[in-house]
Coordinates of C-alpha atoms in Angstrom, one line a residue:
Chain A
M15 CA 0.7 38.1 43.2
S16 CA 3.7 36.1 42.3
T17 CA 5.8 39.1 43.0
C18 CA 4.3 39.3 46.5
H19 CA 4.9 35.6 47.0
E20 CA 8.5 36.0 46.0
M21 CA 9.0 39.1 48.1
R22 CA 7.6 37.3 51.1
N23 CA 10.0 34.5 50.6
R24 CA 12.7 37.1 50.6
L25 CA 11.3 38.5 53.8
L26 CA 11.3 35.1 55.4
M27 CA 14.9 34.5 54.4
K28 CA 15.9 38.0 55.5
Q29 CA 14.4 37.2 58.9
S30 CA 16.2 33.9 59.1
G31 CA 19.5 35.5 58.1
E32 CA 19.8 33.7 54.8
Y33 CA 19.0 36.7 52.5
E34 CA 21.8 38.0 50.4
E35 CA 22.4 41.7 50.9
G36 CA 22.7 42.3 47.2
L37 CA 19.0 41.5 46.7
M38 CA 17.8 44.0 49.3
G39 CA 17.2 46.7 46.7
P40 CA 14.2 45.0 44.9
L41 CA 12.7 44.0 48.2
A42 CA 12.8 47.5 49.6
E43 CA 11.3 48.9 46.4
H44 CA 8.5 46.4 46.6
L45 CA 7.8 47.1 50.3
A46 CA 7.6 50.8 49.6
S47 CA 4.7 50.2 47.1
C48 CA 2.9 47.2 48.7
A49 CA 0.9 47.7 51.9
E50 CA 0.0 44.0 52.2
C51 CA 3.6 42.9 52.2
R52 CA 4.5 45.6 54.7
R53 CA 1.7 44.2 56.9
F54 CA 3.1 40.7 56.3
E55 CA 6.5 41.9 57.5
A56 CA 5.0 43.4 60.6
D57 CA 3.0 40.3 61.4
L58 CA 6.1 38.1 60.8
A59 CA 8.1 40.3 63.3
H60 CA 5.2 40.2 65.8
L61 CA 4.9 36.4 65.6
S62 CA 8.6 35.8 65.7
A63 CA 8.6 37.8 69.0
V64 CA 5.6 36.2 70.6
A65 CA 5.4 32.7 69.3
P66 CA 8.5 31.2 70.8
T67 CA 7.4 32.3 74.2
A68 CA 3.9 31.2 73.7
L69 CA 4.8 27.7 72.4
E70 CA 7.7 27.1 74.8
E71 CA 7.5 24.3 77.3
D72 CA 9.9 23.1 79.9
A73 CA 11.0 19.6 79.5
P74 CA 9.3 17.9 82.5
L75 CA 11.9 15.2 82.9
R76 CA 15.6 15.2 83.2
I77 CA 17.3 12.8 81.0
R78 CA 17.0 9.5 82.8
R79 CA 20.5 8.3 82.5
I80 CA 23.3 9.2 80.2
E81 CA 24.9 6.1 78.8
P82 CA 28.4 6.0 80.2
R83 CA 31.2 6.0 77.6
S84 CA 33.3 3.4 79.5
R85 CA 30.9 0.5 79.9
P86 CA 31.0 -1.5 83.1
M87 CA 32.5 -4.9 83.2
P88 CA 30.2 -7.6 81.8
F89 CA 28.1 -9.4 84.4
P90 CA 30.0 -12.7 84.7
L91 CA 33.4 -11.1 84.9
S92 CA 32.3 -8.4 87.4
V93 CA 30.7 -11.1 89.6
F94 CA 33.5 -13.6 89.5
W95 CA 36.5 -11.4 89.2
G96 CA 38.6 -11.7 92.4
R97 CA 36.7 -14.7 93.6
P98 CA 38.8 -17.7 92.6
L99 CA 36.5 -20.4 93.9
M100 CA 33.5 -19.1 92.1
G101 CA 35.5 -18.4 89.1
T102 CA 36.7 -22.0 89.0
A103 CA 33.2 -23.3 89.5
A104 CA 32.0 -21.1 86.6
A105 CA 34.8 -22.3 84.4
A106 CA 33.9 -25.9 85.2
V107 CA 30.2 -25.3 84.3
F108 CA 31.3 -23.6 81.2
L109 CA 33.6 -26.5 80.2
V110 CA 30.8 -29.1 80.8
A111 CA 28.4 -27.0 78.7
L112 CA 31.0 -26.8 76.0
L113 CA 31.6 -30.5 76.0
G114 CA 27.8 -31.1 75.8
L115 CA 27.5 -28.7 73.0
R116 CA 30.4 -30.4 71.2
A117 CA 28.7 -33.8 71.6
V118 CA 25.5 -32.4 70.1
L119 CA 27.2 -30.6 67.2
F120 CA 29.7 -33.2 66.3
R121 CA 27.8 -36.4 66.7
P122 CA 28.1 -39.1 63.9
S123 CA 25.9 -38.2 61.0
L124 CA 23.0 -40.5 60.3
P125 CA 23.0 -42.6 57.1
P126 CA 21.4 -40.8 54.2
D127 CA 17.7 -41.4 53.9
D128 CA 16.1 -42.5 50.6
D129 CA 13.1 -40.4 51.3
S130 CA 14.3 -36.8 51.4
S131 CA 11.1 -35.5 53.0
S132 CA 11.6 -35.2 56.7
L133 CA 7.9 -34.8 57.1
L134 CA 7.3 -38.2 55.4
L135 CA 10.1 -39.7 57.6
A136 CA 8.4 -38.4 60.7
S137 CA 5.0 -39.8 59.7
L138 CA 6.4 -43.2 58.8
P139 CA 5.9 -44.9 62.2
S140 CA 2.3 -44.1 62.3
R141 CA 1.8 -45.5 58.9
E142 CA 3.6 -48.7 59.9
S143 CA 1.3 -48.9 62.9
L144 CA -1.7 -48.4 60.7
L145 CA -0.5 -51.2 58.5
R146 CA -0.1 -53.5 61.4
E147 CA -3.5 -52.6 62.5
W148 CA -4.9 -53.2 59.1
Q149 CA -3.3 -56.6 59.1
Y150 CA -4.7 -57.3 62.5
W151 CA -8.3 -56.4 61.6
M152 CA -8.2 -58.2 58.3
G153 CA -6.5 -61.3 59.5
Y154 CA -7.4 -61.6 63.2
G155 CA -9.8 -59.1 64.5
A156 CA -12.5 -60.0 62.0
G157 CA -12.7 -63.5 63.2
N158 CA -9.8 -65.2 61.5
A159 CA -7.6 -65.8 64.5
G160 CA -4.4 -67.7 64.8
E161 CA -3.0 -70.0 62.3
H162 CA -6.1 -69.7 60.1
A163 CA -5.4 -66.1 59.4
H164 CA -5.5 -65.2 55.9
P165 CA -2.1 -64.0 54.6
M166 CA -2.5 -60.4 53.9
P167 CA -1.2 -59.2 50.6
L168 CA 0.3 -55.8 51.2
I169 CA 0.4 -54.7 47.6
E170 CA -2.8 -55.0 45.7
N171 CA -3.9 -53.1 42.6
G172 CA -0.5 -51.7 42.3
W173 CA -0.7 -49.8 45.7
S174 CA 2.3 -49.5 47.9
P175 CA 2.0 -49.9 51.7
S176 CA 2.3 -46.2 52.2
E177 CA -0.6 -45.6 49.8
M178 CA -2.7 -48.1 51.7
A179 CA -1.9 -46.3 54.9
Q180 CA -2.9 -43.1 53.2
Q181 CA -6.2 -44.6 52.3
L182 CA -6.7 -45.6 55.9
L183 CA -6.1 -42.1 57.0
I184 CA -8.7 -40.9 54.4
F185 CA -11.1 -43.5 55.7
E186 CA -10.8 -42.1 59.2
G187 CA -11.5 -38.7 58.0
L188 CA -7.9 -37.5 58.2
G189 CA -7.2 -37.4 54.6
P190 CA -8.1 -34.7 52.0
D191 CA -10.8 -36.8 50.4
V192 CA -13.6 -37.4 52.9
E193 CA -15.8 -38.8 50.2
W194 CA -13.8 -41.9 50.0
G195 CA -16.1 -44.7 50.9
V196 CA -15.9 -48.0 52.6
E197 CA -16.7 -50.0 49.5
E198 CA -13.7 -48.6 47.8
I199 CA -11.4 -49.3 50.8
F200 CA -12.5 -52.9 50.9
W201 CA -11.0 -54.1 47.7
V202 CA -9.9 -57.5 49.2
E203 CA -11.1 -60.4 47.1
E204 CA -11.8 -64.0 47.7
P205 CA -10.9 -66.4 49.3
F206 CA -11.2 -64.0 52.2
V207 CA -14.8 -63.9 53.5
F208 CA -15.7 -60.8 55.3
P209 CA -18.4 -61.0 58.0
Q210 CA -21.6 -59.8 56.6
D211 CA -22.3 -57.5 59.5
A212 CA -19.0 -55.8 59.4
R213 CA -19.4 -52.4 57.9
A214 CA -16.5 -50.5 59.2
I215 CA -12.9 -50.8 60.0
G216 CA -10.5 -48.5 61.5
S217 CA -8.3 -48.1 64.6
S218 CA -8.8 -50.3 67.6
S219 CA -10.9 -47.7 69.2
Q220 CA -13.6 -48.2 66.6
Q221 CA -16.3 -50.7 67.2
V222 CA -16.9 -53.4 64.7
V223 CA -20.6 -54.3 64.5
Chain B
M5 CA 36.0 27.1 82.4
E6 CA 32.4 26.5 83.4
Y7 CA 30.4 24.1 81.3
G8 CA 27.8 26.7 80.6
D9 CA 30.4 28.9 78.9
M10 CA 31.8 26.2 76.7
S11 CA 30.8 26.0 73.0
D12 CA 28.8 23.1 71.6
R13 CA 31.9 21.8 70.0
S14 CA 33.9 21.9 73.2
L15 CA 31.1 20.1 75.1
L16 CA 30.8 17.6 72.4
R17 CA 34.5 16.9 72.4
A18 CA 34.4 16.5 76.2
G19 CA 31.4 14.2 75.8
R20 CA 33.2 12.1 73.3
K21 CA 36.0 11.6 75.8
G22 CA 33.4 10.3 78.4
D23 CA 32.6 13.5 80.3
N24 CA 29.0 13.0 81.2
V25 CA 28.7 16.4 82.9
A26 CA 29.6 18.0 79.6
L27 CA 26.8 16.0 77.9
E28 CA 24.4 17.1 80.5
A29 CA 25.3 20.7 80.0
L30 CA 24.7 20.2 76.3
I31 CA 21.3 18.7 77.0
A32 CA 20.3 21.5 79.3
R33 CA 21.2 24.0 76.6
Y34 CA 18.9 22.5 74.0
Q35 CA 16.3 20.6 75.9
R36 CA 13.7 23.3 75.8
P37 CA 13.3 23.9 72.1
L38 CA 13.6 20.3 71.4
Y39 CA 11.0 19.3 73.9
T40 CA 8.7 22.1 72.7
F41 CA 9.0 20.9 69.1
L42 CA 8.2 17.3 70.1
L43 CA 5.3 18.3 72.3
R44 CA 3.7 20.4 69.6
M45 CA 4.2 17.7 67.1
V46 CA 3.1 14.5 68.9
G47 CA 1.5 15.7 72.1
P48 CA 2.5 15.0 75.7
S49 CA 1.9 11.3 75.6
G50 CA 4.6 10.8 73.0
A51 CA 6.8 13.8 73.6
D52 CA 8.5 12.5 76.8
D53 CA 9.5 9.2 75.2
L54 CA 10.7 10.8 72.0
F55 CA 12.6 13.4 73.9
Q56 CA 14.5 10.7 75.8
E57 CA 14.9 8.7 72.6
T58 CA 16.3 11.6 70.7
W59 CA 19.0 12.2 73.3
R60 CA 19.8 8.5 73.6
R61 CA 20.3 8.3 69.8
A62 CA 22.2 11.5 69.7
I63 CA 24.6 10.4 72.4
K64 CA 25.0 7.0 70.9
A65 CA 25.9 8.4 67.5
I66 CA 27.9 11.3 68.8
D67 CA 31.1 10.1 67.2
R68 CA 29.4 10.4 63.8
F69 CA 28.2 14.0 64.2
D70 CA 30.2 16.3 62.0
D71 CA 30.1 19.4 64.3
R72 CA 28.1 21.6 61.9
N73 CA 24.8 22.4 63.6
L74 CA 24.0 20.5 66.7
L75 CA 20.5 21.8 67.1
G76 CA 19.7 21.0 63.5
W77 CA 21.0 17.5 63.9
L78 CA 19.0 17.0 67.1
F79 CA 15.8 18.3 65.4
R80 CA 16.5 16.0 62.5
I81 CA 16.6 13.0 64.9
A82 CA 13.5 14.2 66.7
R83 CA 11.6 14.9 63.6
N84 CA 12.4 11.4 62.2
L85 CA 11.3 9.8 65.4
A86 CA 8.1 11.7 65.3
V87 CA 7.4 10.7 61.7
D88 CA 8.2 7.1 62.6
R89 CA 5.8 7.3 65.5
S90 CA 3.1 8.8 63.4
R91 CA 3.5 6.0 60.8
R92 CA 3.2 3.4 63.5
E93 CA 0.1 5.0 64.9
S94 CA -1.2 6.1 61.6
R95 CA -2.2 9.4 63.0
W96 CA -0.9 12.5 64.6
V97 CA -2.1 13.3 68.1
P98 CA -4.5 16.2 68.0
L99 CA -2.6 19.1 69.4
E100 CA -5.5 20.1 71.8
D101 CA -4.1 17.1 73.7
G102 CA -0.7 18.6 73.5
V103 CA -1.5 22.0 74.9
R104 CA -0.6 22.2 78.6
D105 CA -1.2 24.9 81.0
P106 CA 0.7 27.9 79.9
P107 CA 4.1 28.4 81.6
Y108 CA 4.1 30.8 84.5
R109 CA 5.1 34.3 83.6
S110 CA 6.1 36.9 86.2
P111 CA 3.5 39.6 86.5
T112 CA 5.7 42.4 85.4
A113 CA 3.2 43.8 82.9
A114 CA 0.0 45.6 83.7
P115 CA -2.9 43.2 84.4
D116 CA -4.8 44.0 81.2
H117 CA -1.8 43.7 79.2
A118 CA -0.8 40.4 80.9
M119 CA -4.3 39.0 80.3
A120 CA -4.2 40.0 76.6
N121 CA -0.8 38.4 76.3
R122 CA -2.0 35.2 77.9
E123 CA -5.0 35.1 75.5
L124 CA -2.7 35.8 72.6
E125 CA -0.4 32.9 73.6
E126 CA -3.3 30.6 74.0
R127 CA -4.6 31.6 70.6
I128 CA -1.1 31.0 69.1
R129 CA -0.9 27.5 70.6
A130 CA -4.4 26.6 69.3
A131 CA -3.7 28.1 65.9
V132 CA -0.4 26.2 65.6
A133 CA -2.2 23.0 66.6
E134 CA -4.6 23.4 63.8
L135 CA -1.8 23.7 61.2
P136 CA -1.2 20.7 58.8
V137 CA 1.8 18.7 59.9
E138 CA 4.3 19.9 57.3
Q139 CA 3.4 23.5 57.9
R140 CA 3.5 23.1 61.6
E141 CA 6.9 21.4 61.3
V142 CA 8.3 24.3 59.3
F143 CA 6.9 26.8 61.7
L144 CA 8.2 25.1 64.8
L145 CA 11.6 24.4 63.4
R146 CA 11.9 28.1 62.4
M147 CA 10.4 29.6 65.5
E148 CA 11.5 27.2 68.2
G149 CA 14.7 25.9 66.6
N150 CA 15.6 29.1 64.9
L151 CA 16.9 26.9 62.1
P152 CA 17.5 28.5 58.7
F153 CA 15.2 27.5 55.8
R154 CA 17.9 25.6 54.0
E155 CA 18.3 23.4 57.1
I156 CA 14.6 23.0 57.5
A157 CA 14.3 22.0 53.8
S158 CA 17.0 19.5 54.2
I159 CA 15.4 18.0 57.3
Q160 CA 12.0 17.7 55.5
G161 CA 13.7 16.4 52.4
V162 CA 12.1 19.2 50.2
S163 CA 13.4 22.1 48.2
I164 CA 13.9 25.4 50.0
N165 CA 11.1 26.9 47.9
T166 CA 8.7 24.3 49.3
A167 CA 9.8 25.0 52.8
L168 CA 9.3 28.7 52.3
A169 CA 5.9 28.1 50.8
R170 CA 4.9 26.0 53.7
M171 CA 6.0 28.7 56.1
Q172 CA 4.0 31.3 54.1
Y173 CA 0.9 29.1 54.3
A174 CA 1.4 28.6 58.0
L175 CA 1.8 32.3 58.5
Q176 CA -1.2 33.1 56.5
K177 CA -3.4 30.9 58.7
L178 CA -1.8 32.3 61.9
R179 CA -2.3 35.8 60.8
V180 CA -6.0 35.2 60.2
A181 CA -6.3 33.6 63.6
L182 CA -4.4 36.4 65.3
A183 CA -5.7 39.4 63.4
E184 CA -7.4 40.9 66.4
F185 CA -4.1 40.8 68.3
R186 CA -2.2 42.7 65.6
P187 CA -0.2 45.5 67.1
S188 CA -1.4 49.0 66.3
E189 CA 0.7 51.1 63.9
G190 CA 2.3 53.3 66.5
G191 CA 3.2 51.0 69.4
D192 CA 3.0 47.5 70.9
S193 CA -0.5 47.7 72.3
H194 CA -3.0 45.2 71.0
E195 CA -6.0 46.0 69.0
H196 CA -7.9 43.3 70.8
V197 CA -10.2 44.5 73.6
S198 CA -11.4 41.7 75.8

């Protein structure tokens, strides 16, 4: 069997023109004694004659377009070449765009920020507004208007203003810990007297009952 | 000299210098086996695009071609495109889809003989469509491209023995499918009686 396999390989290579003439002797000897390999050779010859025609298909489309070796002039040049007025206008637009780009790219750099996190920097104004709102509700909105407003300590229990703002966000359901309760937010102590019926604080859109 | 009489190398040289007519002559020379290969590998829906893309890439990279075997190089590009496409689509198009109406043949043979030939051709197309991809590839590269097995092995990235074994498996299946059309011992008439 392995001899037949090898001999058929040789038949294939003979048919493709890759078979070396010096090895023809063993192949001829094998073919003389093996009817199945002779049949294989005949079938191979038959298929080689018939299959290319049977499988052949005309390409239905011509090549759409052969890319030219010499490429056309780029669009701006081809349009403006030979038209001085349009060329001048285009140059002016280009110059203005270049100056604008320069102004953007080479503007004075901002002073270095203590907080390296750009995300934190971006969110700082909202925290400030929350703090102002906090002060308003604690000092004014809850009934202590005007000059009687209780001075609001911004740092209590070792919290920084940003931590307080964070707690406000949590209170409004925006923070990671939604379990954080009202009682824990309201850590303000005497002498501030909180109205008894006030149970919630928050942004100005929230109703105080 | 007419373009049709020029060698591949001469046409390529002219194409490299910007002679598009020479490139078109080159395309006309090889478009049929190349398109047939793509059609039998990916079906008509993909063959047209891959055919265009093969030539586009070939012309783009023409300066890097080393003048050895143009058709082998084209088949290599086409085959890689077909493999890429199959990976993208995770499937090979069933070849029943790829079988078109058989090309028109002039009725020079006797009607019975012509009918038998047509049936044989249809059977060959169907049997080739049933082959596994690697075997089909070897068979088409050999039969349509007339590429030597060393080139086919190189294109497939396998040893020559593997390429030969794939061809043997392909032939084995085709021989079974076409057994009834086997020529009789003494002539070219078919055993098949329809």
